[in-house]
């Protein structure tokens, strides 16, 4: 197997994870949890999103969360931004990196951001331009890269079209989202075969939701093809409220187990990650859905030493 020596994990739990949680967390609880994530060795934390508060009420305190967290040197603290209004809010609190997002399929794009794909391009182009003028790096997301909850299968050529448009706007990196967690390694291979001739693997990240338990096998396939950036959420939280059937992201703790056992460096301390997961369980008042947390429960350990 040809595998990378090192992989970057981008923790999206505070944004993708919490946006799908019904129980409202207080700003203080979010800050406490994000501060604990900062102590784990993670180099990237997606903190929140500056979307319309009515669309994602859980993240309506993005400004207060950014003001309250203790930023650790060497960690990038990013946020999702859908338009110029969102960018202005993000710049007010000096977010490190701006993430713009859209879908490869019309159905999900409309359901998620209330615009057609064609209407979305100029909005995001303006955000990328303004973010660059503010000297921010910009990440792009394209959702529904394998299938759309409304339209079904999505062709790799559709993803390529959106990817080309986002890169031509000037994004620094593109995260490819299997929003509803339907993908399998053969589909990941076809998608990457479409994109890798055009873009260096260092510019592409993969973002798997694990609805059908295929995320880990997809990540191994992607690593074999040269991808070294993966999004994940602590304890397997996550999902898009505007994509029926979307469940949690691949769990950061399960992904770390896989990578470390394979001898791949991440710079992240699994023990600290599990402590942060236990803190989150106490805050949420429920068990997290990862294999690692399940094992801890079965062993009957109250705390991780
Ligand atoms: P809209 O209603 O079409 O917005 O929503 P609009 O531009 O027509 O504006 C309507 C009003 O909203 C205006 O106020 C704006 O100022 C206000 P009014 O003049 O009527 O008083 N407004 C805002 N207020 C605060 N912050 C803003 C903002 N924008 C407009 N940013 C919009 C369009 C995009 C805003 C809305 O659809 C939205 O917020 N959608 C976000 C949905 C979302 O967050 N989904 C989850 C994230 S994506 C995801 O999870 C997938 C991913 O994980 C990858 C994967 O898994 O595939 C990234
Ligand atoms: Mg997602």
mmCIF file of C-alpha atoms and ligand atoms in Angstrom:
data_model
loop_
_atom_site.group_PDB
_atom_site.id
_atom_site.type_symbol
_atom_site.label_atom_id
_atom_site.label_comp_id
_atom_site.label_asym_id
_atom_site.label_seq_id
_atom_site.Cartn_x
_atom_site.Cartn_y
_atom_site.Cartn_z
ATOM 1 C CA UNK A 1 0.000 0.000 0.000
ATOM 2 C CA UNK A 2 1.317 3.462 -0.854
ATOM 3 C CA UNK A 3 0.305 5.730 2.002
ATOM 4 C CA UNK A 4 1.268 9.254 3.077
ATOM 5 C CA UNK A 5 3.635 9.703 6.036
ATOM 6 C CA UNK A 6 1.584 12.573 7.400
ATOM 7 C CA UNK A 7 -2.077 13.605 7.267
ATOM 8 C CA UNK A 8 -3.811 16.830 8.333
ATOM 9 C CA UNK A 9 -7.091 16.449 10.191
ATOM 10 C CA UNK A 10 -9.502 19.367 10.049
ATOM 11 C CA UNK A 11 -11.868 19.238 13.008
ATOM 12 C CA UNK A 12 -15.332 20.371 11.905
ATOM 13 C CA UNK A 13 -17.248 19.258 15.020
ATOM 14 C CA UNK A 14 -17.973 22.712 16.473
ATOM 15 C CA UNK A 15 -19.570 23.713 13.131
ATOM 16 C CA UNK A 16 -20.778 20.624 11.217
ATOM 17 C CA UNK A 17 -21.298 18.679 14.445
ATOM 18 C CA UNK A 18 -23.252 21.241 16.391
ATOM 19 C CA UNK A 19 -25.319 22.535 13.452
ATOM 20 C CA UNK A 20 -27.134 19.190 13.515
ATOM 21 C CA UNK A 21 -27.675 19.045 17.296
ATOM 22 C CA UNK A 22 -31.195 19.847 18.442
ATOM 23 C CA UNK A 23 -30.173 20.601 22.002
ATOM 24 C CA UNK A 24 -28.963 24.202 22.181
ATOM 25 C CA UNK A 25 -25.552 24.603 23.792
ATOM 26 C CA UNK A 26 -24.682 27.805 25.604
ATOM 27 C CA UNK A 27 -21.916 30.014 24.229
ATOM 28 C CA UNK A 28 -19.828 29.224 27.331
ATOM 29 C CA UNK A 29 -20.174 25.469 26.743
ATOM 30 C CA UNK A 30 -19.041 25.822 23.138
ATOM 31 C CA UNK A 31 -16.054 27.921 24.197
ATOM 32 C CA UNK A 32 -15.085 25.390 26.867
ATOM 33 C CA UNK A 33 -15.207 22.551 24.333
ATOM 34 C CA UNK A 34 -13.341 24.424 21.584
ATOM 35 C CA UNK A 35 -10.645 25.413 24.090
ATOM 36 C CA UNK A 36 -10.236 21.741 24.977
ATOM 37 C CA UNK A 37 -9.894 20.874 21.267
ATOM 38 C CA UNK A 38 -7.123 23.476 21.034
ATOM 39 C CA UNK A 39 -5.128 21.443 23.564
ATOM 40 C CA UNK A 40 -5.122 18.243 21.482
ATOM 41 C CA UNK A 41 -2.530 19.071 18.821
ATOM 42 C CA UNK A 42 -5.151 19.754 16.130
ATOM 43 C CA UNK A 43 -3.908 22.417 13.713
ATOM 44 C CA UNK A 44 -7.320 23.332 12.303
ATOM 45 C CA UNK A 45 -10.693 23.863 13.998
ATOM 46 C CA UNK A 46 -13.846 24.975 12.163
ATOM 47 C CA UNK A 47 -15.399 26.984 14.945
ATOM 48 C CA UNK A 48 -18.818 28.072 13.659
ATOM 49 C CA UNK A 49 -20.623 29.607 10.713
ATOM 50 C CA UNK A 50 -21.838 33.102 9.884
ATOM 51 C CA UNK A 51 -24.962 31.973 8.068
ATOM 52 C CA UNK A 52 -28.468 33.310 8.615
ATOM 53 C CA UNK A 53 -29.307 32.706 12.302
ATOM 54 C CA UNK A 54 -32.792 31.455 11.408
ATOM 55 C CA UNK A 55 -31.343 28.802 9.094
ATOM 56 C CA UNK A 56 -28.945 27.431 11.740
ATOM 57 C CA UNK A 57 -30.076 28.695 15.179
ATOM 58 C CA UNK A 58 -27.468 26.603 17.033
ATOM 59 C CA UNK A 59 -24.655 28.678 15.510
ATOM 60 C CA UNK A 60 -26.257 32.108 15.854
ATOM 61 C CA UNK A 61 -23.660 33.007 18.521
ATOM 62 C CA UNK A 62 -20.678 32.645 16.147
ATOM 63 C CA UNK A 63 -19.462 36.172 16.994
ATOM 64 C CA UNK A 64 -19.534 35.576 20.745
ATOM 65 C CA UNK A 65 -17.865 32.168 20.371
ATOM 66 C CA UNK A 66 -15.008 33.652 18.333
ATOM 67 C CA UNK A 67 -14.622 36.459 20.877
ATOM 68 C CA UNK A 68 -14.544 33.983 23.765
ATOM 69 C CA UNK A 69 -12.183 31.238 22.587
ATOM 70 C CA UNK A 70 -8.535 31.189 23.550
ATOM 71 C CA UNK A 71 -6.679 31.014 20.245
ATOM 72 C CA UNK A 72 -3.608 28.837 20.357
ATOM 73 C CA UNK A 73 -0.644 29.710 18.165
ATOM 74 C CA UNK A 74 -0.315 27.401 15.184
ATOM 75 C CA UNK A 75 -4.026 26.543 15.099
ATOM 76 C CA UNK A 76 -6.224 27.874 12.280
ATOM 77 C CA UNK A 77 -9.711 28.851 13.489
ATOM 78 C CA UNK A 78 -12.093 28.970 10.530
ATOM 79 C CA UNK A 79 -15.781 29.557 9.825
ATOM 80 C CA UNK A 80 -18.349 29.032 7.080
ATOM 81 C CA UNK A 81 -19.529 32.150 5.258
ATOM 82 C CA UNK A 82 -22.378 32.110 2.695
ATOM 83 C CA UNK A 83 -22.297 35.717 1.428
ATOM 84 C CA UNK A 84 -20.896 39.216 1.987
ATOM 85 C CA UNK A 85 -23.099 39.772 5.039
ATOM 86 C CA UNK A 86 -21.546 36.638 6.560
ATOM 87 C CA UNK A 87 -18.048 37.720 5.558
ATOM 88 C CA UNK A 88 -18.458 41.115 7.234
ATOM 89 C CA UNK A 89 -19.528 39.382 10.440
ATOM 90 C CA UNK A 90 -16.567 36.964 10.215
ATOM 91 C CA UNK A 91 -14.024 39.724 9.574
ATOM 92 C CA UNK A 92 -15.287 41.698 12.565
ATOM 93 C CA UNK A 93 -13.951 38.925 14.818
ATOM 94 C CA UNK A 94 -10.853 38.234 12.716
ATOM 95 C CA UNK A 95 -11.625 34.651 11.680
ATOM 96 C CA UNK A 96 -8.362 33.066 10.434
ATOM 97 C CA UNK A 97 -9.757 31.321 7.359
ATOM 98 C CA UNK A 98 -12.997 31.797 5.445
ATOM 99 C CA UNK A 99 -14.896 28.810 4.039
ATOM 100 C CA UNK A 100 -17.364 29.288 1.210
ATOM 101 C CA UNK A 101 -19.738 26.492 0.336
ATOM 102 C CA UNK A 102 -22.099 25.264 -2.364
ATOM 103 C CA UNK A 103 -23.289 21.984 -3.879
ATOM 104 C CA UNK A 104 -22.608 20.069 -7.074
ATOM 105 C CA UNK A 105 -26.357 19.426 -7.421
ATOM 106 C CA UNK A 106 -29.078 22.033 -7.945
ATOM 107 C CA UNK A 107 -31.518 20.393 -5.516
ATOM 108 C CA UNK A 108 -29.257 20.512 -2.478
ATOM 109 C CA UNK A 109 -27.842 23.916 -3.371
ATOM 110 C CA UNK A 110 -31.344 25.376 -3.422
ATOM 111 C CA UNK A 111 -32.436 23.605 -0.232
ATOM 112 C CA UNK A 112 -29.272 24.636 1.618
ATOM 113 C CA UNK A 113 -28.605 28.198 0.479
ATOM 114 C CA UNK A 114 -31.797 29.197 -1.297
ATOM 115 C CA UNK A 115 -30.083 29.855 -4.644
ATOM 116 C CA UNK A 116 -29.492 28.088 -7.937
ATOM 117 C CA UNK A 117 -25.902 27.100 -8.737
ATOM 118 C CA UNK A 118 -25.684 29.891 -11.337
ATOM 119 C CA UNK A 119 -26.916 32.467 -8.791
ATOM 120 C CA UNK A 120 -24.385 31.233 -6.236
ATOM 121 C CA UNK A 121 -21.219 31.757 -8.321
ATOM 122 C CA UNK A 122 -21.184 35.580 -8.315
ATOM 123 C CA UNK A 123 -22.034 35.681 -4.603
ATOM 124 C CA UNK A 124 -19.121 33.405 -3.708
ATOM 125 C CA UNK A 125 -16.779 35.142 -6.167
ATOM 126 C CA UNK A 126 -17.372 38.405 -4.323
ATOM 127 C CA UNK A 127 -16.795 36.749 -0.941
ATOM 128 C CA UNK A 128 -13.518 35.171 -2.122
ATOM 129 C CA UNK A 129 -12.335 38.484 -3.594
ATOM 130 C CA UNK A 130 -13.145 40.463 -0.440
ATOM 131 C CA UNK A 131 -11.672 37.782 1.839
ATOM 132 C CA UNK A 132 -8.436 37.842 -0.161
ATOM 133 C CA UNK A 133 -8.344 41.646 0.077
ATOM 134 C CA UNK A 134 -8.577 41.175 3.846
ATOM 135 C CA UNK A 135 -5.565 38.806 3.516
ATOM 136 C CA UNK A 136 -7.477 35.699 4.518
ATOM 137 C CA UNK A 137 -7.003 32.238 3.086
ATOM 138 C CA UNK A 138 -10.173 30.765 1.633
ATOM 139 C CA UNK A 139 -11.385 27.192 1.668
ATOM 140 C CA UNK A 140 -14.124 26.066 -0.694
ATOM 141 C CA UNK A 141 -16.593 23.287 -0.026
ATOM 142 C CA UNK A 142 -18.510 21.410 -2.655
ATOM 143 C CA UNK A 143 -21.292 19.256 -1.234
ATOM 144 C CA UNK A 144 -23.129 16.242 -2.683
ATOM 145 C CA UNK A 145 -20.039 15.060 -4.579
ATOM 146 C CA UNK A 146 -21.320 11.475 -4.821
ATOM 147 C CA UNK A 147 -25.077 11.871 -4.566
ATOM 148 C CA UNK A 148 -27.728 14.444 -3.758
ATOM 149 C CA UNK A 149 -30.543 13.736 -1.274
ATOM 150 C CA UNK A 150 -32.989 15.242 -3.771
ATOM 151 C CA UNK A 151 -31.637 14.306 -7.213
ATOM 152 C CA UNK A 152 -29.753 11.053 -6.618
ATOM 153 C CA UNK A 153 -26.370 10.231 -8.193
ATOM 154 C CA UNK A 154 -24.053 13.121 -9.068
ATOM 155 C CA UNK A 155 -21.589 12.693 -11.950
ATOM 156 C CA UNK A 156 -17.887 13.486 -11.283
ATOM 157 C CA UNK A 157 -18.088 15.935 -14.221
ATOM 158 C CA UNK A 158 -20.654 18.011 -12.268
ATOM 159 C CA UNK A 159 -18.228 18.189 -9.339
ATOM 160 C CA UNK A 160 -15.392 19.128 -11.696
ATOM 161 C CA UNK A 161 -17.436 22.013 -13.106
ATOM 162 C CA UNK A 162 -18.065 23.486 -9.627
ATOM 163 C CA UNK A 163 -14.455 22.809 -8.567
ATOM 164 C CA UNK A 164 -13.146 24.659 -11.636
ATOM 165 C CA UNK A 165 -15.350 27.648 -10.909
ATOM 166 C CA UNK A 166 -14.329 27.812 -7.244
ATOM 167 C CA UNK A 167 -10.603 27.481 -8.018
ATOM 168 C CA UNK A 168 -10.890 30.152 -10.697
ATOM 169 C CA UNK A 169 -12.289 32.495 -8.003
ATOM 170 C CA UNK A 170 -9.030 31.996 -6.077
ATOM 171 C CA UNK A 171 -9.803 29.515 -3.301
ATOM 172 C CA UNK A 172 -6.733 27.954 -1.698
ATOM 173 C CA UNK A 173 -8.178 24.505 -1.010
ATOM 174 C CA UNK A 174 -11.305 22.559 -1.896
ATOM 175 C CA UNK A 175 -13.082 20.147 0.423
ATOM 176 C CA UNK A 176 -15.181 17.519 -1.355
ATOM 177 C CA UNK A 177 -18.225 16.575 0.703
ATOM 178 C CA UNK A 178 -20.091 13.284 0.634
ATOM 179 C CA UNK A 179 -22.899 15.094 2.418
ATOM 180 C CA UNK A 180 -25.244 12.144 2.887
ATOM 181 C CA UNK A 181 -22.566 9.477 3.356
ATOM 182 C CA UNK A 182 -23.396 7.197 0.450
ATOM 183 C CA UNK A 183 -19.990 6.914 -1.231
ATOM 184 C CA UNK A 184 -17.861 3.780 -1.568
ATOM 185 C CA UNK A 185 -14.158 3.540 -2.552
ATOM 186 C CA UNK A 186 -14.821 2.868 -6.249
ATOM 187 C CA UNK A 187 -16.833 6.095 -6.477
ATOM 188 C CA UNK A 188 -14.171 8.026 -4.586
ATOM 189 C CA UNK A 189 -11.625 6.679 -7.070
ATOM 190 C CA UNK A 190 -13.692 7.851 -10.063
ATOM 191 C CA UNK A 191 -14.155 11.295 -8.523
ATOM 192 C CA UNK A 192 -10.457 11.729 -7.769
ATOM 193 C CA UNK A 193 -9.497 10.452 -11.231
ATOM 194 C CA UNK A 194 -11.528 13.371 -12.585
ATOM 195 C CA UNK A 195 -9.924 15.998 -10.331
ATOM 196 C CA UNK A 196 -6.330 14.913 -9.696
ATOM 197 C CA UNK A 197 -5.156 15.527 -13.285
ATOM 198 C CA UNK A 198 -6.247 19.161 -12.765
ATOM 199 C CA UNK A 199 -5.399 19.933 -9.156
ATOM 200 C CA UNK A 200 -2.496 19.007 -6.930
ATOM 201 C CA UNK A 201 -3.516 16.591 -4.187
ATOM 202 C CA UNK A 202 -2.365 19.165 -1.598
ATOM 203 C CA UNK A 203 -5.249 21.413 -2.740
ATOM 204 C CA UNK A 204 -7.941 18.789 -2.152
ATOM 205 C CA UNK A 205 -9.538 17.619 1.096
ATOM 206 C CA UNK A 206 -12.199 14.990 1.622
ATOM 207 C CA UNK A 207 -15.195 15.369 3.907
ATOM 208 C CA UNK A 208 -17.064 12.153 4.576
ATOM 209 C CA UNK A 209 -20.281 11.737 6.465
ATOM 210 C CA UNK A 210 -20.463 8.181 7.735
ATOM 211 C CA UNK A 211 -24.139 7.347 7.296
ATOM 212 C CA UNK A 212 -23.432 3.858 5.941
ATOM 213 C CA UNK A 213 -20.115 3.144 7.650
ATOM 214 C CA UNK A 214 -18.055 3.619 4.482
ATOM 215 C CA UNK A 215 -16.085 6.733 5.455
ATOM 216 C CA UNK A 216 -12.976 4.956 6.747
ATOM 217 C CA UNK A 217 -12.649 2.759 3.652
ATOM 218 C CA UNK A 218 -13.121 5.853 1.471
ATOM 219 C CA UNK A 219 -10.360 7.655 3.373
ATOM 220 C CA UNK A 220 -7.955 4.744 2.868
ATOM 221 C CA UNK A 221 -8.723 4.789 -0.871
ATOM 222 C CA UNK A 222 -8.192 8.558 -1.006
ATOM 223 C CA UNK A 223 -4.862 8.277 0.861
ATOM 224 C CA UNK A 224 -3.693 5.662 -1.632
ATOM 225 C CA UNK A 225 -4.444 8.216 -4.338
ATOM 226 C CA UNK A 226 -2.381 10.903 -2.586
ATOM 227 C CA UNK A 227 -4.946 12.865 -0.538
ATOM 228 C CA UNK A 228 -3.583 14.020 2.829
ATOM 229 C CA UNK A 229 -6.286 16.345 4.218
ATOM 230 C CA UNK A 230 -9.442 14.963 5.836
ATOM 231 C CA UNK A 231 -12.320 16.609 7.680
ATOM 232 C CA UNK A 232 -13.779 14.847 10.699
ATOM 233 C CA UNK A 233 -15.853 15.595 13.786
ATOM 234 C CA UNK A 234 -15.152 14.509 17.328
ATOM 235 C CA UNK A 235 -17.282 11.546 18.364
ATOM 236 C CA UNK A 236 -18.922 11.377 14.927
ATOM 237 C CA UNK A 237 -21.201 14.381 15.407
ATOM 238 C CA UNK A 238 -22.538 16.154 12.363
ATOM 239 C CA UNK A 239 -24.901 16.424 9.442
ATOM 240 C CA UNK A 240 -26.578 18.981 7.272
ATOM 241 C CA UNK A 241 -30.107 19.913 8.426
ATOM 242 C CA UNK A 242 -30.915 20.644 4.764
ATOM 243 C CA UNK A 243 -29.915 17.175 3.521
ATOM 244 C CA UNK A 244 -32.404 14.528 4.574
ATOM 245 C CA UNK A 245 -30.607 11.352 5.626
ATOM 246 C CA UNK A 246 -27.296 13.019 6.411
ATOM 247 C CA UNK A 247 -25.769 11.703 9.606
ATOM 248 C CA UNK A 248 -22.515 12.356 11.423
ATOM 249 C CA UNK A 249 -19.080 13.032 10.005
ATOM 250 C CA UNK A 250 -16.432 10.358 10.286
ATOM 251 C CA UNK A 251 -15.355 10.487 13.935
ATOM 252 C CA UNK A 252 -12.027 12.228 14.596
ATOM 253 C CA UNK A 253 -11.199 9.690 17.317
ATOM 254 C CA UNK A 254 -11.854 6.691 15.023
ATOM 255 C CA UNK A 255 -9.877 8.299 12.204
ATOM 256 C CA UNK A 256 -6.941 8.964 14.547
ATOM 257 C CA UNK A 257 -6.935 5.340 15.671
ATOM 258 C CA UNK A 258 -6.769 4.194 12.040
ATOM 259 C CA UNK A 259 -4.034 6.640 11.031
ATOM 260 C CA UNK A 260 -1.820 6.120 14.069
ATOM 261 C CA UNK A 261 -2.093 2.320 13.869
ATOM 262 C CA UNK A 262 -1.025 2.592 10.227
ATOM 263 C CA UNK A 263 1.988 4.656 11.278
ATOM 264 C CA UNK A 264 0.686 7.876 9.727
ATOM 265 C CA UNK A 265 1.510 11.045 11.664
ATOM 266 C CA UNK A 266 -1.185 13.580 12.515
ATOM 267 C CA UNK A 267 0.343 15.621 15.342
ATOM 268 C CA UNK A 268 -2.865 14.996 17.305
ATOM 269 C CA UNK A 269 -2.896 13.276 20.688
ATOM 270 C CA UNK A 270 -5.637 10.627 20.794
ATOM 271 C CA UNK A 271 -5.764 10.640 24.606
ATOM 272 C CA UNK A 272 -6.389 14.395 24.678
ATOM 273 C CA UNK A 273 -8.995 13.975 21.926
ATOM 274 C CA UNK A 274 -10.824 11.366 24.012
ATOM 275 C CA UNK A 275 -10.752 13.701 27.022
ATOM 276 C CA UNK A 276 -12.292 16.406 24.859
ATOM 277 C CA UNK A 277 -14.924 13.884 23.717
ATOM 278 C CA UNK A 278 -15.755 13.063 27.346
ATOM 279 C CA UNK A 279 -16.152 16.773 28.081
ATOM 280 C CA UNK A 280 -18.500 17.052 25.103
ATOM 281 C CA UNK A 281 -20.526 14.065 26.327
ATOM 282 C CA UNK A 282 -20.957 15.798 29.690
ATOM 283 C CA UNK A 283 -22.012 19.032 27.975
ATOM 284 C CA UNK A 284 -24.461 17.288 25.635
ATOM 285 C CA UNK A 285 -25.671 14.888 28.333
ATOM 286 C CA UNK A 286 -25.480 11.973 25.917
ATOM 287 C CA UNK A 287 -23.091 9.379 24.536
ATOM 288 C CA UNK A 288 -21.143 10.104 21.384
ATOM 289 C CA UNK A 289 -21.404 7.742 18.497
ATOM 290 C CA UNK A 290 -17.793 6.778 17.792
ATOM 291 C CA UNK A 291 -16.205 3.329 18.104
ATOM 292 C CA UNK A 292 -13.483 4.721 20.395
ATOM 293 C CA UNK A 293 -15.993 6.187 22.845
ATOM 294 C CA UNK A 294 -17.991 2.974 22.678
ATOM 295 C CA UNK A 295 -14.923 0.959 23.678
ATOM 296 C CA UNK A 296 -14.286 3.285 26.615
ATOM 297 C CA UNK A 297 -17.889 2.846 27.755
ATOM 298 C CA UNK A 298 -17.678 -0.936 27.449
ATOM 299 C CA UNK A 299 -14.473 -0.986 29.465
ATOM 300 C CA UNK A 300 -16.401 0.952 32.098
ATOM 301 C CA UNK A 301 -13.800 3.684 32.404
ATOM 302 C CA UNK A 302 -15.185 6.848 33.888
ATOM 303 C CA UNK A 303 -12.306 9.065 32.856
ATOM 304 C CA UNK A 304 -9.343 8.780 30.539
ATOM 305 C CA UNK A 305 -6.041 8.948 32.356
HETATM 306 P P1 LIG B 1 -31.843 34.011 2.041
HETATM 307 O O1 LIG B 1 -33.042 34.088 2.925
HETATM 308 O O2 LIG B 1 -32.029 33.662 0.594
HETATM 309 O O3 LIG B 1 -30.975 35.360 2.200
HETATM 310 O O4 LIG B 1 -30.824 32.972 2.697
HETATM 311 P P2 LIG B 1 -31.081 36.745 1.490
HETATM 312 O O5 LIG B 1 -29.742 37.035 0.910
HETATM 313 O O6 LIG B 1 -32.293 36.812 0.598
HETATM 314 O O7 LIG B 1 -31.314 37.733 2.732
HETATM 315 C C1 LIG B 1 -32.503 37.664 3.533
HETATM 316 C C2 LIG B 1 -32.233 38.309 4.895
HETATM 317 O O8 LIG B 1 -31.267 37.532 5.594
HETATM 318 C C3 LIG B 1 -31.656 39.720 4.830
HETATM 319 O O9 LIG B 1 -32.165 40.428 5.946
HETATM 320 C C4 LIG B 1 -30.183 39.535 5.027
HETATM 321 O O10 LIG B 1 -29.505 40.622 5.596
HETATM 322 C C5 LIG B 1 -30.177 38.357 5.986
HETATM 323 P P3 LIG B 1 -33.313 41.539 5.769
HETATM 324 O O11 LIG B 1 -32.724 42.547 4.817
HETATM 325 O O12 LIG B 1 -34.483 40.804 5.181
HETATM 326 O O13 LIG B 1 -33.525 42.031 7.172
HETATM 327 N N1 LIG B 1 -28.922 37.588 5.853
HETATM 328 C C6 LIG B 1 -28.055 37.333 6.830
HETATM 329 N N2 LIG B 1 -28.061 37.608 8.139
HETATM 330 C C7 LIG B 1 -26.984 37.205 8.854
HETATM 331 N N3 LIG B 1 -25.940 36.527 8.324
HETATM 332 C C8 LIG B 1 -25.926 36.218 7.019
HETATM 333 C C9 LIG B 1 -27.024 36.615 6.235
HETATM 334 N N4 LIG B 1 -27.297 36.450 4.911
HETATM 335 C C10 LIG B 1 -28.456 37.052 4.691
HETATM 336 N N5 LIG B 1 -24.888 35.544 6.515
HETATM 337 C C11 LIG B 1 -28.608 32.153 3.075
HETATM 338 C C12 LIG B 1 -29.599 32.674 2.050
HETATM 339 C C13 LIG B 1 -27.406 31.613 2.338
HETATM 340 C C14 LIG B 1 -28.179 33.307 3.983
HETATM 341 C C15 LIG B 1 -29.309 31.045 3.914
HETATM 342 O O14 LIG B 1 -29.848 30.122 3.042
HETATM 343 C C16 LIG B 1 -28.362 30.346 4.865
HETATM 344 O O15 LIG B 1 -27.902 30.958 5.830
HETATM 345 N N6 LIG B 1 -28.085 29.052 4.628
HETATM 346 C C17 LIG B 1 -27.116 28.319 5.410
HETATM 347 C C18 LIG B 1 -27.451 26.863 5.478
HETATM 348 C C19 LIG B 1 -26.377 26.135 6.224
HETATM 349 O O16 LIG B 1 -25.644 26.691 7.036
HETATM 350 N N7 LIG B 1 -26.279 24.823 5.952
HETATM 351 C C20 LIG B 1 -25.303 23.968 6.589
HETATM 352 C C21 LIG B 1 -23.894 24.248 6.179
HETATM 353 S S1 LIG B 1 -23.411 23.474 4.639
HETATM 354 C C22 LIG B 1 -22.989 21.859 5.077
HETATM 355 O O17 LIG B 1 -23.236 21.440 6.180
HETATM 356 C C23 LIG B 1 -22.239 21.011 4.099
HETATM 357 C C24 LIG B 1 -20.750 20.856 4.428
HETATM 358 O O18 LIG B 1 -20.567 20.320 5.716
HETATM 359 C C25 LIG B 1 -20.075 19.921 3.402
HETATM 360 C C26 LIG B 1 -20.818 18.595 3.206
HETATM 361 O O19 LIG B 1 -21.079 17.901 4.198
HETATM 362 O O20 LIG B 1 -21.147 18.319 2.078
HETATM 363 C C27 LIG B 1 -20.025 22.214 4.371
HETATM 364 MG MG1 LIG B 2 -20.675 18.230 6.284
#
